[in-house]
Coordinates of C-alpha atoms in Angstrom, one line a residue:
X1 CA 0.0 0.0 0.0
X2 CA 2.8 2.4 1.2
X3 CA 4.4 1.8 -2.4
X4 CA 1.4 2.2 -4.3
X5 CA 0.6 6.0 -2.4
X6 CA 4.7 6.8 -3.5
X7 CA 3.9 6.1 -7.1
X8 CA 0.7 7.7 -7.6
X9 CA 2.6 10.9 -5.2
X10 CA 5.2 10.9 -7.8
X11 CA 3.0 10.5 -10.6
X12 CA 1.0 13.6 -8.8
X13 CA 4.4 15.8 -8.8
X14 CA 5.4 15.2 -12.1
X15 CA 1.7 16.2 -13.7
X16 CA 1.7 19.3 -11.3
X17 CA 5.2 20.2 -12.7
X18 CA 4.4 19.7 -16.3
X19 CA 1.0 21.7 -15.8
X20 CA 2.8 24.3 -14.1
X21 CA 5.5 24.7 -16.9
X22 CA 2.6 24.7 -19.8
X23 CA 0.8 27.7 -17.1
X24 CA 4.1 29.8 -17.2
X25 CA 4.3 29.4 -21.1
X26 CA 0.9 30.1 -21.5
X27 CA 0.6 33.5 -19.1
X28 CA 4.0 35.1 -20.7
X29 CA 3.2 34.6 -23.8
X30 CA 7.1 32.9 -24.4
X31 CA 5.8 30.4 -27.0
X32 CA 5.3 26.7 -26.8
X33 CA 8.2 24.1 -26.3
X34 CA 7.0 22.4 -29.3
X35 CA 4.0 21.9 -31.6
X36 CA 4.4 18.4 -32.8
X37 CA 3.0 17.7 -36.5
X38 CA 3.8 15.6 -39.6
X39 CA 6.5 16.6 -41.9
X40 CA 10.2 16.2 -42.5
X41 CA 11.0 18.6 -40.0
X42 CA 12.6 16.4 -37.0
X43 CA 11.4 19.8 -34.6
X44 CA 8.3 19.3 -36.0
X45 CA 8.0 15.7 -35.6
X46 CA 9.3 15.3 -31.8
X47 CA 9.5 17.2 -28.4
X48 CA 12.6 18.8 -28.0
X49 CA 15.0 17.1 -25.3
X50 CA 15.8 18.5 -21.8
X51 CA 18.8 16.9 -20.7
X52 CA 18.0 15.4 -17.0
X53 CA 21.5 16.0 -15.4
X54 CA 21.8 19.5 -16.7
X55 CA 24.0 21.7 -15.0
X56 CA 21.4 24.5 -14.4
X57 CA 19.0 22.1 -12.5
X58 CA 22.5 21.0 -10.7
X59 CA 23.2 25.0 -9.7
X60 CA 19.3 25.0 -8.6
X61 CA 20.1 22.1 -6.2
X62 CA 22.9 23.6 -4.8
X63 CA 20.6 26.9 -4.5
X64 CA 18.0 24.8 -2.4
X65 CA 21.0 23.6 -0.1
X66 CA 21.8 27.0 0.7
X67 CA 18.8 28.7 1.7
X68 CA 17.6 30.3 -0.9
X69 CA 14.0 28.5 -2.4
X70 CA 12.5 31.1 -4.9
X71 CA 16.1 31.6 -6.8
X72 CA 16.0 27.9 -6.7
X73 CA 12.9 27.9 -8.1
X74 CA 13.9 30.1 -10.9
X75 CA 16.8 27.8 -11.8
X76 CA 14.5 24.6 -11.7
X77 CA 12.0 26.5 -14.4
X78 CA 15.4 27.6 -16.8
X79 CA 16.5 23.5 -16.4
X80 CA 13.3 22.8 -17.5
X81 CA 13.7 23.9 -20.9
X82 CA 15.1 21.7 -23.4
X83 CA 18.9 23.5 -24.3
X84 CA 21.6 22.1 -26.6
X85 CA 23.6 19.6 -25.0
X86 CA 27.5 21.1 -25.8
X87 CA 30.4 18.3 -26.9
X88 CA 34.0 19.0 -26.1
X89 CA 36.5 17.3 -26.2
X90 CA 37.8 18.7 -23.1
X91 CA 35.3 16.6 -21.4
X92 CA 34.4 14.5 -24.1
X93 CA 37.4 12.9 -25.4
X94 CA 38.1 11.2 -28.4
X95 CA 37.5 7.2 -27.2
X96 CA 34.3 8.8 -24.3
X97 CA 32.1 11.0 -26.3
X98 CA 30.6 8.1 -28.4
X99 CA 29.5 6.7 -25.1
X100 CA 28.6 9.8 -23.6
X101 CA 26.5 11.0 -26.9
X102 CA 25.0 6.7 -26.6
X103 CA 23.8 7.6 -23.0
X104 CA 21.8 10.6 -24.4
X105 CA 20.3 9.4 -27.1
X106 CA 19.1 6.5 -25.6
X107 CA 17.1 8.7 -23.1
X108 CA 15.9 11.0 -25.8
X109 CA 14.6 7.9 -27.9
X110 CA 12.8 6.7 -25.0
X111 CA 10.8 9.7 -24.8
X112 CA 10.2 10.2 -28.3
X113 CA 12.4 13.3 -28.1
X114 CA 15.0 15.0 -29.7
X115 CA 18.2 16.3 -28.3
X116 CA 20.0 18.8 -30.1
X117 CA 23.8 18.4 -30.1
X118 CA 25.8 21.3 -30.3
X119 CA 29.6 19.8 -31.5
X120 CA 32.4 22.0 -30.2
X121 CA 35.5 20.9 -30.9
X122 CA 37.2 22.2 -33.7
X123 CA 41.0 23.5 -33.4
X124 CA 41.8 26.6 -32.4
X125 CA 38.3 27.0 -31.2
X126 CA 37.2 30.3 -29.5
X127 CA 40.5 31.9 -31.8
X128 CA 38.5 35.2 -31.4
X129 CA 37.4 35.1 -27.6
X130 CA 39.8 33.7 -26.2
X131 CA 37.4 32.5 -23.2
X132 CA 36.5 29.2 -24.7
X133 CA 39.5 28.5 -26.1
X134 CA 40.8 25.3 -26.5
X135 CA 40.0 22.1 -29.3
X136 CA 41.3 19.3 -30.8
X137 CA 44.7 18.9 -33.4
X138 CA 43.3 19.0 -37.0
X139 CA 44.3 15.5 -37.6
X140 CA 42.0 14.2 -34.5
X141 CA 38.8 16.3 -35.5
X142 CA 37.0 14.0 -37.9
X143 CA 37.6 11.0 -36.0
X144 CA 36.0 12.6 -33.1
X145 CA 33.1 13.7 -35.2
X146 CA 32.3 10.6 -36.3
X147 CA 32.4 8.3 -32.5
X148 CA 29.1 11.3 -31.8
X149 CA 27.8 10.1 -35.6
X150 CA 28.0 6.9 -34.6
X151 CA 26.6 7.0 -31.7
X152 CA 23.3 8.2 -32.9
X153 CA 23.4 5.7 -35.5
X154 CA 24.1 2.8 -32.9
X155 CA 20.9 3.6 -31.1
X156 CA 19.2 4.3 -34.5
X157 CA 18.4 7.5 -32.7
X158 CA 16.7 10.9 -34.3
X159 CA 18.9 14.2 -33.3
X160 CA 20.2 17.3 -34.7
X161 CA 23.5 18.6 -34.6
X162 CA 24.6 22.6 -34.5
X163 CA 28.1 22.2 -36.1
X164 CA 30.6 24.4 -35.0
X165 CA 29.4 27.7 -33.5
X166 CA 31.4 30.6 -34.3
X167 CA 34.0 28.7 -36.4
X168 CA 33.3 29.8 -39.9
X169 CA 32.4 33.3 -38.3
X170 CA 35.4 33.9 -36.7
X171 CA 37.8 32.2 -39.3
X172 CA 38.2 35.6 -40.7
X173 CA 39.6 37.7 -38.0
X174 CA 41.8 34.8 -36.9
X175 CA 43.3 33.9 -40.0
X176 CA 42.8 30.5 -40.2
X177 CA 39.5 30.7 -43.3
X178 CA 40.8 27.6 -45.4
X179 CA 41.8 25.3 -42.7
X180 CA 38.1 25.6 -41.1
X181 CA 36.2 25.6 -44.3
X182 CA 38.2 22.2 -44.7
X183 CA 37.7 20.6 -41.1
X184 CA 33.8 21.4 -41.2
X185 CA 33.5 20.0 -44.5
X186 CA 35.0 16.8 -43.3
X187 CA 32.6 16.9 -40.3
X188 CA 29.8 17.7 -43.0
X189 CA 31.1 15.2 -44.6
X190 CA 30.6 12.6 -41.9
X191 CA 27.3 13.8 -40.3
X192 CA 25.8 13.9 -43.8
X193 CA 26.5 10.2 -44.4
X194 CA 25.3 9.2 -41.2
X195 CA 21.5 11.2 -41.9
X196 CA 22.2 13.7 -39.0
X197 CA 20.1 16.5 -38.9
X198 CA 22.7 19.4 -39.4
X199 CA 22.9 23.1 -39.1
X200 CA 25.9 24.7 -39.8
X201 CA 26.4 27.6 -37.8
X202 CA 26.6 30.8 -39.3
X203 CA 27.4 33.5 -37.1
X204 CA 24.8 36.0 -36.7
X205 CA 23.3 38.9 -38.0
X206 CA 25.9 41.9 -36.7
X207 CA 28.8 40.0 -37.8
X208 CA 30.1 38.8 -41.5
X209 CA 28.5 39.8 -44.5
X210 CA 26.2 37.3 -46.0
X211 CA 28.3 37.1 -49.3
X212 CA 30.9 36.3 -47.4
X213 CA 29.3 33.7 -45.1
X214 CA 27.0 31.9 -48.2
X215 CA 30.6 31.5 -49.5
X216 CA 32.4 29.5 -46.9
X217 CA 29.0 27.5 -46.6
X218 CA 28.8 26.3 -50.0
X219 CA 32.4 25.2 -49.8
X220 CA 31.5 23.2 -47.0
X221 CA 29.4 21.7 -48.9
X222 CA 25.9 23.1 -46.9
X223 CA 23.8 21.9 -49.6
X224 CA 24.4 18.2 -47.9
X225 CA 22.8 18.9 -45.0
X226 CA 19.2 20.6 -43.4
X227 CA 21.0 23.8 -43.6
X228 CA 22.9 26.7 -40.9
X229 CA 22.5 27.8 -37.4
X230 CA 22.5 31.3 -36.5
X231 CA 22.5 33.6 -33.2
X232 CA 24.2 30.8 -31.4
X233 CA 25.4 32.1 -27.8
X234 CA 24.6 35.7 -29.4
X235 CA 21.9 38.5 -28.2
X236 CA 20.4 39.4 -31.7
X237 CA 16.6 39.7 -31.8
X238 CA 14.6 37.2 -33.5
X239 CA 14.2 40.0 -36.1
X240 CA 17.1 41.1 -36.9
X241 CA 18.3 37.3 -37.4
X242 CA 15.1 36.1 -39.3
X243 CA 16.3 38.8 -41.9
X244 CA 20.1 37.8 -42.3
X245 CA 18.9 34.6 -42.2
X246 CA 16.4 34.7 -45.1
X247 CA 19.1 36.9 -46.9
X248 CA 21.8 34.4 -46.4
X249 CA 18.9 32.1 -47.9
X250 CA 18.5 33.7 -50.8
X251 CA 22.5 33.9 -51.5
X252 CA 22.4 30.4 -51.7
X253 CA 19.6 29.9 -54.1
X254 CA 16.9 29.4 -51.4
X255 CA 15.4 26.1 -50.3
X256 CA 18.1 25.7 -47.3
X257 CA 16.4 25.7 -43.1
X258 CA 17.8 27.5 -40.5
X259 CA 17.4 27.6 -36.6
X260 CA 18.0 30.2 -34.2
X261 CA 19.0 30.8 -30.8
X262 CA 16.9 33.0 -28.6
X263 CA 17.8 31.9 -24.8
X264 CA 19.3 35.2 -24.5
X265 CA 17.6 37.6 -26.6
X266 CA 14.9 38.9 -25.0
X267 CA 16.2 42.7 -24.7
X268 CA 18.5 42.3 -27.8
X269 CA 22.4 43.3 -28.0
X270 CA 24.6 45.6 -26.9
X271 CA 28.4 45.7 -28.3
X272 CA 29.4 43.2 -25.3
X273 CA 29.3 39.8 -26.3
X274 CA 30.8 38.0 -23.0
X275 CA 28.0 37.9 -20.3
X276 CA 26.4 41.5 -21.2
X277 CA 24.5 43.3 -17.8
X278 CA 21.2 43.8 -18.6
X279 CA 19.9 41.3 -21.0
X280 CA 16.7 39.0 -20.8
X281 CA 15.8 35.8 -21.6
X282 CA 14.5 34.9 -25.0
X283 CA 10.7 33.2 -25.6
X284 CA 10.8 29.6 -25.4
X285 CA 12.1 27.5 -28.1
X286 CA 10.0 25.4 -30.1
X287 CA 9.2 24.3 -33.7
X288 CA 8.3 26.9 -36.5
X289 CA 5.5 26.8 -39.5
X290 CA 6.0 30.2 -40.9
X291 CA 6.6 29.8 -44.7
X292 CA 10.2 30.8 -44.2
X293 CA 13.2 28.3 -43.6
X294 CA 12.5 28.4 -40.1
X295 CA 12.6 25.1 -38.6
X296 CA 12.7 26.0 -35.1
X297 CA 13.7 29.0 -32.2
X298 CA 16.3 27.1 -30.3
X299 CA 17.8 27.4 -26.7
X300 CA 21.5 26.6 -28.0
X301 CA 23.1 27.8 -25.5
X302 CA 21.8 27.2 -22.3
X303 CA 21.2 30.7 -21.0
X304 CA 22.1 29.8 -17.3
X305 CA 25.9 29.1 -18.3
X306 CA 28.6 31.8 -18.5
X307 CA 30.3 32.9 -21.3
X308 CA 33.9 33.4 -19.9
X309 CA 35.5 35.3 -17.4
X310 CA 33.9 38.4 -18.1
X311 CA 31.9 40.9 -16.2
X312 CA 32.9 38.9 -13.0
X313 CA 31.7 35.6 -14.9
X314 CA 32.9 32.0 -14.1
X315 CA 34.4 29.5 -16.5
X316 CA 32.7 29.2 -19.8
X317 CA 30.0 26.4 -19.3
X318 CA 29.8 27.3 -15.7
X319 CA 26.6 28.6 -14.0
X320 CA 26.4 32.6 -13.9
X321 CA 23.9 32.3 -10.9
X322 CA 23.6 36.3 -10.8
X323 CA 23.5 36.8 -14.5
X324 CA 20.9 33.9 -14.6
X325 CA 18.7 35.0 -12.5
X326 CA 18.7 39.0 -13.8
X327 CA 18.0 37.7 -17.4
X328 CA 15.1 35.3 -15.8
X329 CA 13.5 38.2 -13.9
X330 CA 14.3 40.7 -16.7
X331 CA 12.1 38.1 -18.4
X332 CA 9.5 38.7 -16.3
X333 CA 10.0 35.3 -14.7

């Protein structure tokens, strides 16, 4: 009996929670999580994935521990919604990440959900930043693209992958063009063959011109895949990026998909780019049926974690428990 009244108290909790998640959407007017219909859209198809040991719902934990219940709550809302799930090779080395990627897409597929992998490992990464930098040796990338490729395919698993973000954007100003055009093609290459859903990620829309961008992605070969990725770990409004990215569409002959990263967005940019004061979170992320490209608004980058030591930040990756909780409330959370 005592069993039978935990089940049904868990069952309780978790219908309160998703109720309570669906209210929130609903009263700020942030958009859904998803609007599941037919199509070849994978966004459109399937839930997005929240990953369950996200570090957000981690930093809420630690919150709760300390005293401090409503910013804890606040966190616990933020984990809730599904982000990208990054790939290093810092912590995902060549010889782990194929188990590590296995492990996720085996959860995602038993909920009928889809993860979106965000693949971050190409050399000389961050060559503009400087607070992410770090990446594998040019001769190790492609076999580390392909142990997360075949780990989808092991599980026979449906997932997209944002390739690279920044690395064609920033190729420019660091000097290294040719060699990244060259890597991502490869990882193309690889992700392409295996039936990934890809985006390419193509900067944003304060940044390179879109002759110059629809350039390097037709060298790497963009036509292979769903199509680019745009706004990642950026501020731009969903405006201003639906207009470079239908004008980056158009410079490629049209017919390509895009989606965009609004965790962040929700008071746009300001010429900071490393954990800005004053921004807001973005709408909820969710798939798109707008006659555009548009596949989907994504949270790529999981708006809790910092961008760098900046603007007394943490690591990149780390939770920014101040700046997390400013964006949420700027939200009106």
């Amino acid at each position: 009996m005592m069993k039978d009244m935990r089940i049904l108290l868990a069952l309780v909790a978790v219908l309160a929670l998703a109720a309570g998640l669906v209210a929130v959407a609903a009263s700020r007017n942030l958009g859904p999580f998803d609007r599941p219909a037919p199509g070849g859209n994978v966004f459109a198809e399937r839930a997005l994935f929240t990953d369950p040991a996200n570090r957000t719902l981690q930093a809420a934990g630690r919150m709760e521990a300390e005293g401090r219940p409503e910013d804890a709550a606040i966190l616990r809302e933020m984990a809730a919604v599904p982000s990208g799930i990054w790939l290093t090779p810092e912590e995902y080395p060549p010889g782990s990440v194929k188990q590590y990627v296995i492990s996720i897409v085996q959860k995602s597929e038993a909920a009928d959900e889809v993860p979106v992998l965000v693949l971050y490992g190409i050399p000389d990464r961050d060559c503009s930043g400087g607070f992410s930098s770090g990446g594998l040796e040019p001769g190790s990338y492609r076999s580390w693209v392909e142990e997360a490729a075949d780990a989808v395919a092991a599980v026979g698993a449906t997932a997209a992958v944002v390739l690279e973000p920044d690395a064609l954007a920033s190729s420019l100003e660091c000097g290294n063009r040719d060699e990244r055009v060259r890597l991502i093609a490869e990882a193309v290459d690889v992700l392409a063959s295996a039936g990934i859903t890809t985006y390419v990620d193509a900067g944003h829309s304060d940044w390179v011109p879109v002759g110059e961008m629809a350039s390097m992605l037709q060298e790497v070969g963009i036509d292979r895949v769903r199509g680019f990725s745009t706004n990642v770990s950026n501020y731009q409004t969903d405006e201003a990026e639906l207009d470079y990215a239908e004008r980056l569409d158009r410079a490629l002959g049209g017919g390509t998909h895009w989606v965009i990263d609004r965790g962040r967005n929700g008071n746009g940019s300001t010429e900071e780019w490393c954990n800005p004061p004053g921004r807001a979170l973005g709408r909820l992320p969710g798939f798109v049926d707008d006659g555009t490209g548009l596949d989907a608004y994504l949270w790529v980058k999981p708006p809790a974690e910092s961008d760098g030591t900046c603007n007394l930040g943490p690591q990149a990756g780390e939770v920014y428990l101040d700046q997390a909780l400013a964006m949420a409330r700027a939200a009106g959370w």
